[in-house]
Backbone as JSON, one array per atom type, in Angstrom:
{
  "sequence": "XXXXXXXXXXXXXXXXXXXXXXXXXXXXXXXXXXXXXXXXXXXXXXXXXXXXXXXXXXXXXXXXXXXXXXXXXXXXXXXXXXXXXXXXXXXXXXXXXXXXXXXXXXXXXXXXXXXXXXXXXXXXXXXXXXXXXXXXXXXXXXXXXXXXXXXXXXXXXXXXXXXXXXXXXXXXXXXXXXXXXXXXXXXXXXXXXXXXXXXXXXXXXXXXXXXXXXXXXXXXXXXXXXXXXXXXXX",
  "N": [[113.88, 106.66, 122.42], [112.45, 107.05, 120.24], [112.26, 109.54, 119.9], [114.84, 110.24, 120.03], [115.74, 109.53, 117.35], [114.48, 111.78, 115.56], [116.29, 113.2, 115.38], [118.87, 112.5, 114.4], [119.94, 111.48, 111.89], [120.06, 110.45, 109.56], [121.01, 108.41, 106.38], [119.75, 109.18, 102.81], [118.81, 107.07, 102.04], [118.1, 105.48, 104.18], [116.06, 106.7, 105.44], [113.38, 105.63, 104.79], [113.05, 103.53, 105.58], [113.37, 104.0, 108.81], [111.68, 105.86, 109.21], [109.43, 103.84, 109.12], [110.19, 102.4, 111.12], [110.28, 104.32, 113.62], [107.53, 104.85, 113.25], [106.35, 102.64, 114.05], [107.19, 102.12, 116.32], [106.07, 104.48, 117.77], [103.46, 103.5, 117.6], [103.23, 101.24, 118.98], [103.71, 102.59, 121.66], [101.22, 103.67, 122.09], [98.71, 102.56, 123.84], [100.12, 103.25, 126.56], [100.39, 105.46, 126.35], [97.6, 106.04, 125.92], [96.72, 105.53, 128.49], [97.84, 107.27, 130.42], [96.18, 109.45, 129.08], [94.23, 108.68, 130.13], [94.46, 109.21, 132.72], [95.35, 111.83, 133.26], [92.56, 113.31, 132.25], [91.16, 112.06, 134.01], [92.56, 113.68, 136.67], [91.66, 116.17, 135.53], [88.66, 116.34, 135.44], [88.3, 116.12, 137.87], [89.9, 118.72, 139.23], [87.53, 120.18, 137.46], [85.4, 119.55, 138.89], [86.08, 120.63, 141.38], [86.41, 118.47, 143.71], [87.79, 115.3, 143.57], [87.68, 112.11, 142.69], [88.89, 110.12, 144.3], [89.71, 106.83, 144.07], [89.38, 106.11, 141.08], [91.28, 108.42, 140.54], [93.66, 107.23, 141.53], [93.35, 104.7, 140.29], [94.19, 104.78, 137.7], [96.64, 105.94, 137.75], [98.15, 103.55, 138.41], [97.63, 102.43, 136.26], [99.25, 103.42, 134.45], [101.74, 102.78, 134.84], [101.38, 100.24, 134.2], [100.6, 99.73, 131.88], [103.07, 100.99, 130.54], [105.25, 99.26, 131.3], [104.46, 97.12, 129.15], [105.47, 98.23, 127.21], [108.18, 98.02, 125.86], [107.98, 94.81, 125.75], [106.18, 94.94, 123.69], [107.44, 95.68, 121.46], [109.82, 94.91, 120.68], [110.83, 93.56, 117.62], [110.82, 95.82, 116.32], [112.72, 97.15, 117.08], [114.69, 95.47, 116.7], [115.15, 95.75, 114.11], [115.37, 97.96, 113.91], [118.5, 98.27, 114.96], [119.53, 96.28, 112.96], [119.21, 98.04, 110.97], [120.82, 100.85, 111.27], [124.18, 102.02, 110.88], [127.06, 101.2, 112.68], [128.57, 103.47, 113.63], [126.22, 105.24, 113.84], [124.44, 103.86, 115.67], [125.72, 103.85, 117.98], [125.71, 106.82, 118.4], [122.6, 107.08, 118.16], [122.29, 106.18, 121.28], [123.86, 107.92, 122.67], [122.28, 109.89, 122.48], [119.71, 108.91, 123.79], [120.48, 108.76, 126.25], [121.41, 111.35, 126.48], [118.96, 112.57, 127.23], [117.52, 111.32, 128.95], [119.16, 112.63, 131.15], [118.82, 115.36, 130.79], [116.0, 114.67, 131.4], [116.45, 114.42, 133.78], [116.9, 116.29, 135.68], [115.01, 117.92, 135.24], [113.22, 116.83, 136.53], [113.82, 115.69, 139.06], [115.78, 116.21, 141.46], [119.63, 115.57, 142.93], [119.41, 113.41, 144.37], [117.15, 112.03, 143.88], [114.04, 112.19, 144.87], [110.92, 113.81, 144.41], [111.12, 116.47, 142.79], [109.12, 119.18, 143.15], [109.3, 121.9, 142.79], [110.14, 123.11, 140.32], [107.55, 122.77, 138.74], [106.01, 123.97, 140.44], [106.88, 126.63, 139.92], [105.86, 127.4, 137.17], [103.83, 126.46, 136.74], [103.06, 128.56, 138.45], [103.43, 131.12, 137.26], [102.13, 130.77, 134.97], [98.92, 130.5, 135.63], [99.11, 132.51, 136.96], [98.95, 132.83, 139.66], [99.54, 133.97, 143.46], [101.71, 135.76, 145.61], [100.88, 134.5, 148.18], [99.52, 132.23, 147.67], [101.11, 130.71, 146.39], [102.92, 130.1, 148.77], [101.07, 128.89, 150.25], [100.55, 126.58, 148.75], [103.06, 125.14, 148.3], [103.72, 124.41, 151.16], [101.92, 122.65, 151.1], [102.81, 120.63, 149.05], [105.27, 119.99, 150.34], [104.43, 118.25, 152.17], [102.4, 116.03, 151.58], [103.82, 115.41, 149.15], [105.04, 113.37, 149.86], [103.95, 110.97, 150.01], [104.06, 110.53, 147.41], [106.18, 107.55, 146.0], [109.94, 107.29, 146.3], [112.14, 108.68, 143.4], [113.66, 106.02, 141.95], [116.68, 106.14, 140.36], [119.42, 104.22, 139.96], [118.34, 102.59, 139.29], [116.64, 102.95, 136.35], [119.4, 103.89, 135.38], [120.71, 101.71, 135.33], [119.22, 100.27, 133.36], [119.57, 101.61, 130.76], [122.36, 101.91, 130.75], [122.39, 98.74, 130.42], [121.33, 98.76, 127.84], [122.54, 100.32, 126.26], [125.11, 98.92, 125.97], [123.74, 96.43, 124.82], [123.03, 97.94, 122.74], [124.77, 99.11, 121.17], [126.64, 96.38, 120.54], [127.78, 94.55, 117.79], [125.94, 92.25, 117.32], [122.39, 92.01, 118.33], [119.05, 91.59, 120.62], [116.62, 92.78, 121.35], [114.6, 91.64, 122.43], [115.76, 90.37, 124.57], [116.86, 91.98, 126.58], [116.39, 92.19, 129.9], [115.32, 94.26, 131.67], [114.46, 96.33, 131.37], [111.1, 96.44, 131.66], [110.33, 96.44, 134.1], [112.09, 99.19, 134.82], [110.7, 100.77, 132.95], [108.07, 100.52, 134.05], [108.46, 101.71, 136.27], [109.43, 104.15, 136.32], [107.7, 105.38, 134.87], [104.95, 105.3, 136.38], [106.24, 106.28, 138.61], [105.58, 108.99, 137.78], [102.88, 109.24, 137.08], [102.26, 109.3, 139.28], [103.74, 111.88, 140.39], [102.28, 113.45, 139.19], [99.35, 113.02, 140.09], [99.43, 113.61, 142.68], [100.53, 116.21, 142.79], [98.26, 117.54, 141.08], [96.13, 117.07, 142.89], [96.66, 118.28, 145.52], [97.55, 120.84, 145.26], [94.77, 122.29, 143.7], [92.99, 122.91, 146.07], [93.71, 125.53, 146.76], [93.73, 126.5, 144.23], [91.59, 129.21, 142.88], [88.78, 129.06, 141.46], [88.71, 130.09, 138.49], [90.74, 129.46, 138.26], [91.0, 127.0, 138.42], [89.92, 125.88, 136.41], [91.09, 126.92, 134.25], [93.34, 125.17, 134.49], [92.53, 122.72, 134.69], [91.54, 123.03, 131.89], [94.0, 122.98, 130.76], [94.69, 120.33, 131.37], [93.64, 118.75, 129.86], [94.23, 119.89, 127.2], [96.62, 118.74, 127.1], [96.42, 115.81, 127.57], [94.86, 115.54, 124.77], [96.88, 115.75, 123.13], [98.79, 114.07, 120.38], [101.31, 112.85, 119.43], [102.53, 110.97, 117.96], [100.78, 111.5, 115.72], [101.68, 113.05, 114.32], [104.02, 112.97, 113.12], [106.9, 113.52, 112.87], [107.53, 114.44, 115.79]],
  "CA": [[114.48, 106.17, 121.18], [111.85, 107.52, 118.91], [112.2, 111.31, 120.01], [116.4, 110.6, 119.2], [115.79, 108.99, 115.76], [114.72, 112.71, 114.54], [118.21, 113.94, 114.92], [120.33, 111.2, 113.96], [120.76, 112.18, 110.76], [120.13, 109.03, 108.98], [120.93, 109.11, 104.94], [118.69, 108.8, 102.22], [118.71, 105.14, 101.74], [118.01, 104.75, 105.29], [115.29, 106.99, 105.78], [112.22, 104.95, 105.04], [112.68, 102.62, 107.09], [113.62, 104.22, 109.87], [110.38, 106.49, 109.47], [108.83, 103.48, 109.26], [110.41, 101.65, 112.67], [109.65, 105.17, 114.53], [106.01, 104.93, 113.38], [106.06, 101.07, 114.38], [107.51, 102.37, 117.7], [104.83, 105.51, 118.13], [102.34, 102.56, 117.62], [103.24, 100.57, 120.11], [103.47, 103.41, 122.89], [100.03, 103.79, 122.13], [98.38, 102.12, 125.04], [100.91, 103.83, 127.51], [99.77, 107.2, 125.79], [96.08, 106.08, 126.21], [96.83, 105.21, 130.02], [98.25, 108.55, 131.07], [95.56, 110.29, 128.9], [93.04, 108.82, 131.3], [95.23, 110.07, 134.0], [95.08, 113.92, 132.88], [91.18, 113.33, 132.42], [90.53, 112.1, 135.43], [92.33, 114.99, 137.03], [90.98, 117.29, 134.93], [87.6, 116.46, 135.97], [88.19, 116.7, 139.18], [89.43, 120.02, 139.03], [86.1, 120.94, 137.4], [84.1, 119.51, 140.25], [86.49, 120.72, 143.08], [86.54, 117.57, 144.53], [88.52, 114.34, 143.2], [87.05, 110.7, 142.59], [90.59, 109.51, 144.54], [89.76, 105.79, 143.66], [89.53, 106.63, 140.45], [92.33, 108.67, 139.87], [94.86, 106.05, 141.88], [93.27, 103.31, 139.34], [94.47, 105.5, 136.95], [97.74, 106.03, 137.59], [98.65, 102.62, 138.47], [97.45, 101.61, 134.98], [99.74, 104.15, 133.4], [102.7, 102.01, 135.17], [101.04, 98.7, 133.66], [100.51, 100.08, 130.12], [104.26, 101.32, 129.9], [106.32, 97.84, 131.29], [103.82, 96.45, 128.22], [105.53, 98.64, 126.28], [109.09, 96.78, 125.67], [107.52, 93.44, 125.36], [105.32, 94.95, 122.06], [108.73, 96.79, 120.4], [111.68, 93.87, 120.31], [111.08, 93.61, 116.7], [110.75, 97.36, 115.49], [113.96, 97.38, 118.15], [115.87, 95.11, 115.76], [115.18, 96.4, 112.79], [116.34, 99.61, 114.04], [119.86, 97.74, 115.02], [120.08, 96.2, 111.26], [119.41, 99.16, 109.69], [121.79, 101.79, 111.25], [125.78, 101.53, 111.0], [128.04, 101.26, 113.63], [128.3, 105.34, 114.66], [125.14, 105.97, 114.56], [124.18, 102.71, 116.53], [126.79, 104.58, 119.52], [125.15, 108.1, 118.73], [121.44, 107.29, 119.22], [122.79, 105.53, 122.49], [124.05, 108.78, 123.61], [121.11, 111.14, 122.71], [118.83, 108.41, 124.59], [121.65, 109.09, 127.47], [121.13, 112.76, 127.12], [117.54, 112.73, 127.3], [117.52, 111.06, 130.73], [120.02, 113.77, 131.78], [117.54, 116.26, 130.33], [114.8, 114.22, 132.2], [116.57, 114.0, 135.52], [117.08, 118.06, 135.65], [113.2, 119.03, 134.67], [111.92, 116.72, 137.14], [114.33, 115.5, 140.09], [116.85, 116.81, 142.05], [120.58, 114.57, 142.66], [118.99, 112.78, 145.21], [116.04, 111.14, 143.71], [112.56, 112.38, 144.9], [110.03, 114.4, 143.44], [111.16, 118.21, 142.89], [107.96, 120.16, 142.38], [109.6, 123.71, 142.46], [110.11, 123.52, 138.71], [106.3, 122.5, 138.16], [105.22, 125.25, 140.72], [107.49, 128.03, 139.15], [105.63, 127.32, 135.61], [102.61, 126.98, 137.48], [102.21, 130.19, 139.04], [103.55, 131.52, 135.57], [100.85, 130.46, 133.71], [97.79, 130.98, 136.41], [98.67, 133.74, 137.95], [99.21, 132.92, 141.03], [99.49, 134.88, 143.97], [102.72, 135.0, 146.4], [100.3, 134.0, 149.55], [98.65, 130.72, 146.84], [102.37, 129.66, 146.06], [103.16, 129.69, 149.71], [100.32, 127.79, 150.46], [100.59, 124.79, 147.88], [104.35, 125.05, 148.53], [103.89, 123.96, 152.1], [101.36, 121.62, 150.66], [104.14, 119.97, 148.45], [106.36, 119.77, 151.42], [104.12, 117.27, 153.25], [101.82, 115.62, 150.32], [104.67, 114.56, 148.32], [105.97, 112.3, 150.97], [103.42, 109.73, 150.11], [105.09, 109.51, 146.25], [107.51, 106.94, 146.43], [110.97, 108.38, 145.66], [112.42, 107.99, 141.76], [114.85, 105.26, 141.67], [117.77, 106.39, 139.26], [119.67, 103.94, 139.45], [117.68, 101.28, 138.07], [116.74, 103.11, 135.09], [120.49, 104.06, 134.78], [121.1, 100.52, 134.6], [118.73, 99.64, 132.75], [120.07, 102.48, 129.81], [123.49, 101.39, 130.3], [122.08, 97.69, 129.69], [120.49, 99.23, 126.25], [123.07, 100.98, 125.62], [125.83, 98.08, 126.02], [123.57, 95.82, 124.09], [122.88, 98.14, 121.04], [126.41, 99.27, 120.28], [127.31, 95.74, 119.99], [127.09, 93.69, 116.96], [124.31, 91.53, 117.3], [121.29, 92.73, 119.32], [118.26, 91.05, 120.78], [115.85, 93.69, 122.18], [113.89, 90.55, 123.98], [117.09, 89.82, 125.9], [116.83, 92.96, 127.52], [115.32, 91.93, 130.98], [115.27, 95.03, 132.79], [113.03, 97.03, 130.19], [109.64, 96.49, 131.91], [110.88, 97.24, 135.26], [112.39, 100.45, 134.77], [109.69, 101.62, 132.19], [106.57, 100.8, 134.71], [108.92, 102.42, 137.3], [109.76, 105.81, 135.79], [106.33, 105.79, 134.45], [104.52, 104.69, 137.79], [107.13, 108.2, 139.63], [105.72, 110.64, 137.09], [101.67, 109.94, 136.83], [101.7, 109.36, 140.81], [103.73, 112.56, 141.15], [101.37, 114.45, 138.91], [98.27, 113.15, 140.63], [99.17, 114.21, 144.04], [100.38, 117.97, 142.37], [97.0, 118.22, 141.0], [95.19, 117.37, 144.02], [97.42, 119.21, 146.27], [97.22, 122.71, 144.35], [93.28, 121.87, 144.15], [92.28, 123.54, 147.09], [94.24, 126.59, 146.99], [93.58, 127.67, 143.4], [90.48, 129.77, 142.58], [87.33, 128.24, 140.37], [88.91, 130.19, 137.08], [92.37, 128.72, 137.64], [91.18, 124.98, 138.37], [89.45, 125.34, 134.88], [92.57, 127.06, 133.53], [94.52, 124.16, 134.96], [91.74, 121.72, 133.34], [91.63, 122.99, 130.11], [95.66, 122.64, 129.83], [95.35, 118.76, 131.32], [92.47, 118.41, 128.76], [94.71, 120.12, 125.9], [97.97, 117.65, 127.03], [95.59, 114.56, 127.32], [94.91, 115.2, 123.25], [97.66, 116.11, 122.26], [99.64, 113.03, 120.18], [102.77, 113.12, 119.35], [102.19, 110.06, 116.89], [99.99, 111.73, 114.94], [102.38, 114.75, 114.24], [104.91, 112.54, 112.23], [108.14, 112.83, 113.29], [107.79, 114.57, 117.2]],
  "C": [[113.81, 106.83, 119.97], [112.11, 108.93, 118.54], [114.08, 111.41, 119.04], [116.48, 110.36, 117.7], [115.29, 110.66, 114.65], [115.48, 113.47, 114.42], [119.0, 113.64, 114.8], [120.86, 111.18, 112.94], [121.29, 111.2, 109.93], [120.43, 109.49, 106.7], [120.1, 108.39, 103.83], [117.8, 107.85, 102.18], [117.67, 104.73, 103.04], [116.75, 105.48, 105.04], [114.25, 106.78, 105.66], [112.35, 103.87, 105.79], [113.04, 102.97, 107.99], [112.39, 105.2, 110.07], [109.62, 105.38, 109.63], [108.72, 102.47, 110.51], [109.79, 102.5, 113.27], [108.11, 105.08, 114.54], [105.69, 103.55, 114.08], [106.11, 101.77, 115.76], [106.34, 103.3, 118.4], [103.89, 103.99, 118.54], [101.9, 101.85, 119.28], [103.17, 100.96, 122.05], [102.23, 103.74, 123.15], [98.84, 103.59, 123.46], [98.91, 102.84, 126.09], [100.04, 105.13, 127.35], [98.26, 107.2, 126.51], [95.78, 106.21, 127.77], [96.81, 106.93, 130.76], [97.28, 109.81, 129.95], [94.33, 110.13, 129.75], [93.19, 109.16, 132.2], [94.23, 111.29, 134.18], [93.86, 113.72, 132.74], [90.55, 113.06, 133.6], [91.2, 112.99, 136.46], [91.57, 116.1, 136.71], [89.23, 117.44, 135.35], [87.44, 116.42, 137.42], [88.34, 117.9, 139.59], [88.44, 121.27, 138.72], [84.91, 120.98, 138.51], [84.48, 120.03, 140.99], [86.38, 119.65, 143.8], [86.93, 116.38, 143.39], [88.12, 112.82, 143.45], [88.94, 109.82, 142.59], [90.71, 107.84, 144.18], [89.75, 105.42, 142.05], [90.7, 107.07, 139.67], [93.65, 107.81, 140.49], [94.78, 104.63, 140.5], [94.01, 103.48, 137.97], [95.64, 106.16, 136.67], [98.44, 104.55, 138.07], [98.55, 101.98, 137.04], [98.54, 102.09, 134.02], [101.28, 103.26, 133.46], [102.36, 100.45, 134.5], [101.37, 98.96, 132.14], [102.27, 100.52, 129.94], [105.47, 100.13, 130.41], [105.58, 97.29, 130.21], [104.69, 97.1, 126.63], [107.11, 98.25, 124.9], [108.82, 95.71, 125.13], [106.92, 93.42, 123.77], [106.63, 95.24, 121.0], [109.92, 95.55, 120.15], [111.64, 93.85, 118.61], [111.33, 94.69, 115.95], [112.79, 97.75, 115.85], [115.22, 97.0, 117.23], [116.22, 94.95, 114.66], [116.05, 97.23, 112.97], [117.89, 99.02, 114.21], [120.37, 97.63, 113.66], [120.09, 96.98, 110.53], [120.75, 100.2, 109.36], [123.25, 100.97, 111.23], [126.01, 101.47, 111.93], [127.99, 102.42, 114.44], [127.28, 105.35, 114.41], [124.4, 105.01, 115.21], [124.56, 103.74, 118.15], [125.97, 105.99, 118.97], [123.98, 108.09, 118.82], [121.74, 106.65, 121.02], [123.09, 106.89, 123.33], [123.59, 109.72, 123.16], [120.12, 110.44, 123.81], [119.46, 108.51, 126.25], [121.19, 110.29, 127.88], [119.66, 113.41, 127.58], [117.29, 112.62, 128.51], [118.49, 111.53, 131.36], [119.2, 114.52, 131.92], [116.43, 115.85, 131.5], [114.88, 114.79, 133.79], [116.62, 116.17, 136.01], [115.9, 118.6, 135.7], [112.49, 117.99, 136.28], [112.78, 116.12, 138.49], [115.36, 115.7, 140.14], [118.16, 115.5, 142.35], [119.97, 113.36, 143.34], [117.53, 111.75, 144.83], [114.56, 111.19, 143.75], [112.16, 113.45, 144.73], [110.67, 115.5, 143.57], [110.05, 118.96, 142.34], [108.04, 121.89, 142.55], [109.32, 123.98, 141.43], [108.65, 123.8, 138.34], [105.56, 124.1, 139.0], [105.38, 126.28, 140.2], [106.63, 127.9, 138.04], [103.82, 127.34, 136.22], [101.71, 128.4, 137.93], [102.38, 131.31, 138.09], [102.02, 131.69, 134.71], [99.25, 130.59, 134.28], [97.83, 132.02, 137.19], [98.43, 133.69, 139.46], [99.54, 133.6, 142.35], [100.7, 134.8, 145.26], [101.67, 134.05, 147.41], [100.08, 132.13, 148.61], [100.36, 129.77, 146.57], [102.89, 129.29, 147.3], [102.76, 128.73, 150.16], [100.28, 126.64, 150.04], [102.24, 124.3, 148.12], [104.52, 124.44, 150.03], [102.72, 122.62, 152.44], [102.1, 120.55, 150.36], [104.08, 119.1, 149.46], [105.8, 118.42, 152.13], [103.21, 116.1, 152.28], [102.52, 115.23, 149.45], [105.54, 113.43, 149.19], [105.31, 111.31, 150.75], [103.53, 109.37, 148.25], [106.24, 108.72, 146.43], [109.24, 107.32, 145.72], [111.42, 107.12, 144.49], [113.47, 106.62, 142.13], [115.79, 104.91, 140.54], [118.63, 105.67, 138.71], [119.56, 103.04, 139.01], [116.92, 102.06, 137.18], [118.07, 103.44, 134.47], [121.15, 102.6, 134.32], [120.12, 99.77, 133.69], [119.49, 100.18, 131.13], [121.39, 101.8, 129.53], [123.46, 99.73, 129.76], [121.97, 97.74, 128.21], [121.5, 99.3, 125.59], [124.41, 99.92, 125.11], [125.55, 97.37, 124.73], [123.03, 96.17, 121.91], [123.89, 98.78, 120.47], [126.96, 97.8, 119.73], [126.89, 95.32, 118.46], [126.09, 93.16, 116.45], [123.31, 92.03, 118.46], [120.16, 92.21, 119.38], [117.56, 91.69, 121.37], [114.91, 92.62, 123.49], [114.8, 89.95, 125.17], [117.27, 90.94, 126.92], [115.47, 92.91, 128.8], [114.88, 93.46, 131.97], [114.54, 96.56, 131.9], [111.75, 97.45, 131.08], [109.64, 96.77, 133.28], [110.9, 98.32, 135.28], [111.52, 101.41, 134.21], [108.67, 101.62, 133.2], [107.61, 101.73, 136.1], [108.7, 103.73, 136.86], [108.11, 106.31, 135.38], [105.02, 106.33, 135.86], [104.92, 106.85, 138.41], [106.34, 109.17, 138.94], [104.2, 110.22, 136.81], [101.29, 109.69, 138.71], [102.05, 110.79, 141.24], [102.87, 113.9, 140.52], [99.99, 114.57, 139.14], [98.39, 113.65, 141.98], [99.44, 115.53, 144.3], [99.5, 118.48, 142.35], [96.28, 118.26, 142.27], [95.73, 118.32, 145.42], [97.32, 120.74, 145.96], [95.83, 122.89, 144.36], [92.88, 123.34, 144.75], [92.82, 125.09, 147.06], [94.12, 127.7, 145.78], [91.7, 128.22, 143.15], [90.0, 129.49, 141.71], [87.67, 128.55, 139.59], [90.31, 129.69, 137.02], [91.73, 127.29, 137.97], [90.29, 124.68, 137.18], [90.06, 125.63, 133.89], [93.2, 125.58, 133.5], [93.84, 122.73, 134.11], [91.73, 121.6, 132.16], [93.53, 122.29, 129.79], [95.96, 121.07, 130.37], [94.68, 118.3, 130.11], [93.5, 118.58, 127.39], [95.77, 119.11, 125.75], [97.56, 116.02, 126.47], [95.57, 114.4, 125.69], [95.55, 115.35, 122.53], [98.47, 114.27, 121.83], [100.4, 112.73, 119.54], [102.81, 111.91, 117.72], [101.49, 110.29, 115.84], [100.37, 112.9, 113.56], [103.83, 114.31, 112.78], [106.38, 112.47, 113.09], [108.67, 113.76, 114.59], [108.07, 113.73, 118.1]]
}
């Protein structure tokens, strides 16, 4: 919702308060953010050691699934501001950028079917480290057997949860706390994507060489600080 609000194309009038819901909203993702930056750190230091503090980094991605169903429950009011503010069309056109996003989503990171696709991540991977055919073979038949213990996405309970959203913020009146299926879908989707990027990192691990698993560190290290909230209106 926050990422669609900077192309909605709100007019004058509107545009302080709707900079000032999105910043309410940044706010509140905060915690989530913080969660999945301890993620990427606690990979990242494992990568530096070569070996992985796996209790640790599981505690650490289960939290990232806690911190983002929390994240609904903090927003209902920023939520229905944002309703009273905008008109009618652009009520129905953030509805279907937040639509296209999780189109967008489902394309970068899973295939029609639901569970993890880590081609994309390896292709960009061996891009950016230099990878070697034999090293992509190898983590590639890593994948294959090591991603079987992520549990697969479940699409269409965040699709219903969206079309819930989406139902309830075209209409009229709008109650963001009436939306039960929020904290579900968010610790879900959340939950799929720092479990399937802890068992990438540790899976690739072994196969890349001591200057790529501090390559690969530095860029969880640079993601970890990066914050989107801080940036204004990313």
């Amino acid at each position: 919702i926050a990422m669609s609000l900077d192309t909605l194309g709100v007019s004058s009038e509107q545009r302080a308060a709707v900079d000032k819901i999105r910043s309410d909203l940044h706010a509140r993702m905060e915690q989530a953010r913080a969660a999945e930056q301890n993620l990427e750190t606690a990979l990242a230091e494992g990568l530096s050691a070569g070996n992985f503090d796996t209790t640790k980094v599981d505690a650490a991605a289960a939290q990232v699934a806690v911190a983002a169903a929390a994240v609904h429950d903090a927003s209902p009011s920023a939520l229905n501001e944002l309703h009273a503010v905008l008109t009618p069309p652009q009520r129905a056109a953030l509805v279907d950028k937040v639509e296209a996003h999780w189109v967008v989503w489902q394309k970068a990171n899973a295939d029609e079917t639901g569970p993890a696709n880590p081609e994309s991540h390896l292709a960009m991977l061996a891009t950016d480290l230099g990878l070697t055919t034999d090293q992509v073979d190898r983590i590639r038949a890593g994948l294959g057997e090591g991603m079987k213990a992520v549990p697969p996405l479940r699409a269409e309970e965040i699709a219903t949860h969206l079309r819930a959203f989406g139902d309830a913020f075209r209409s009229e009146k709008f109650d963001a706390g009436a939306l039960t299926t929020a904290g579900g879908a968010n610790a879900h989707l959340a939950g799929w994507g720092a479990a399937h990027m802890a068992h990438f990192v540790e899976t690739v691990s072994p196969v890349l060489t001591p200057d790529q698993r501090a390559r690969l560190a530095e860029r969880l290290r640079e993601h970890a600080a990066h914050n989107p909230s801080a940036q204004g209106n990313q």
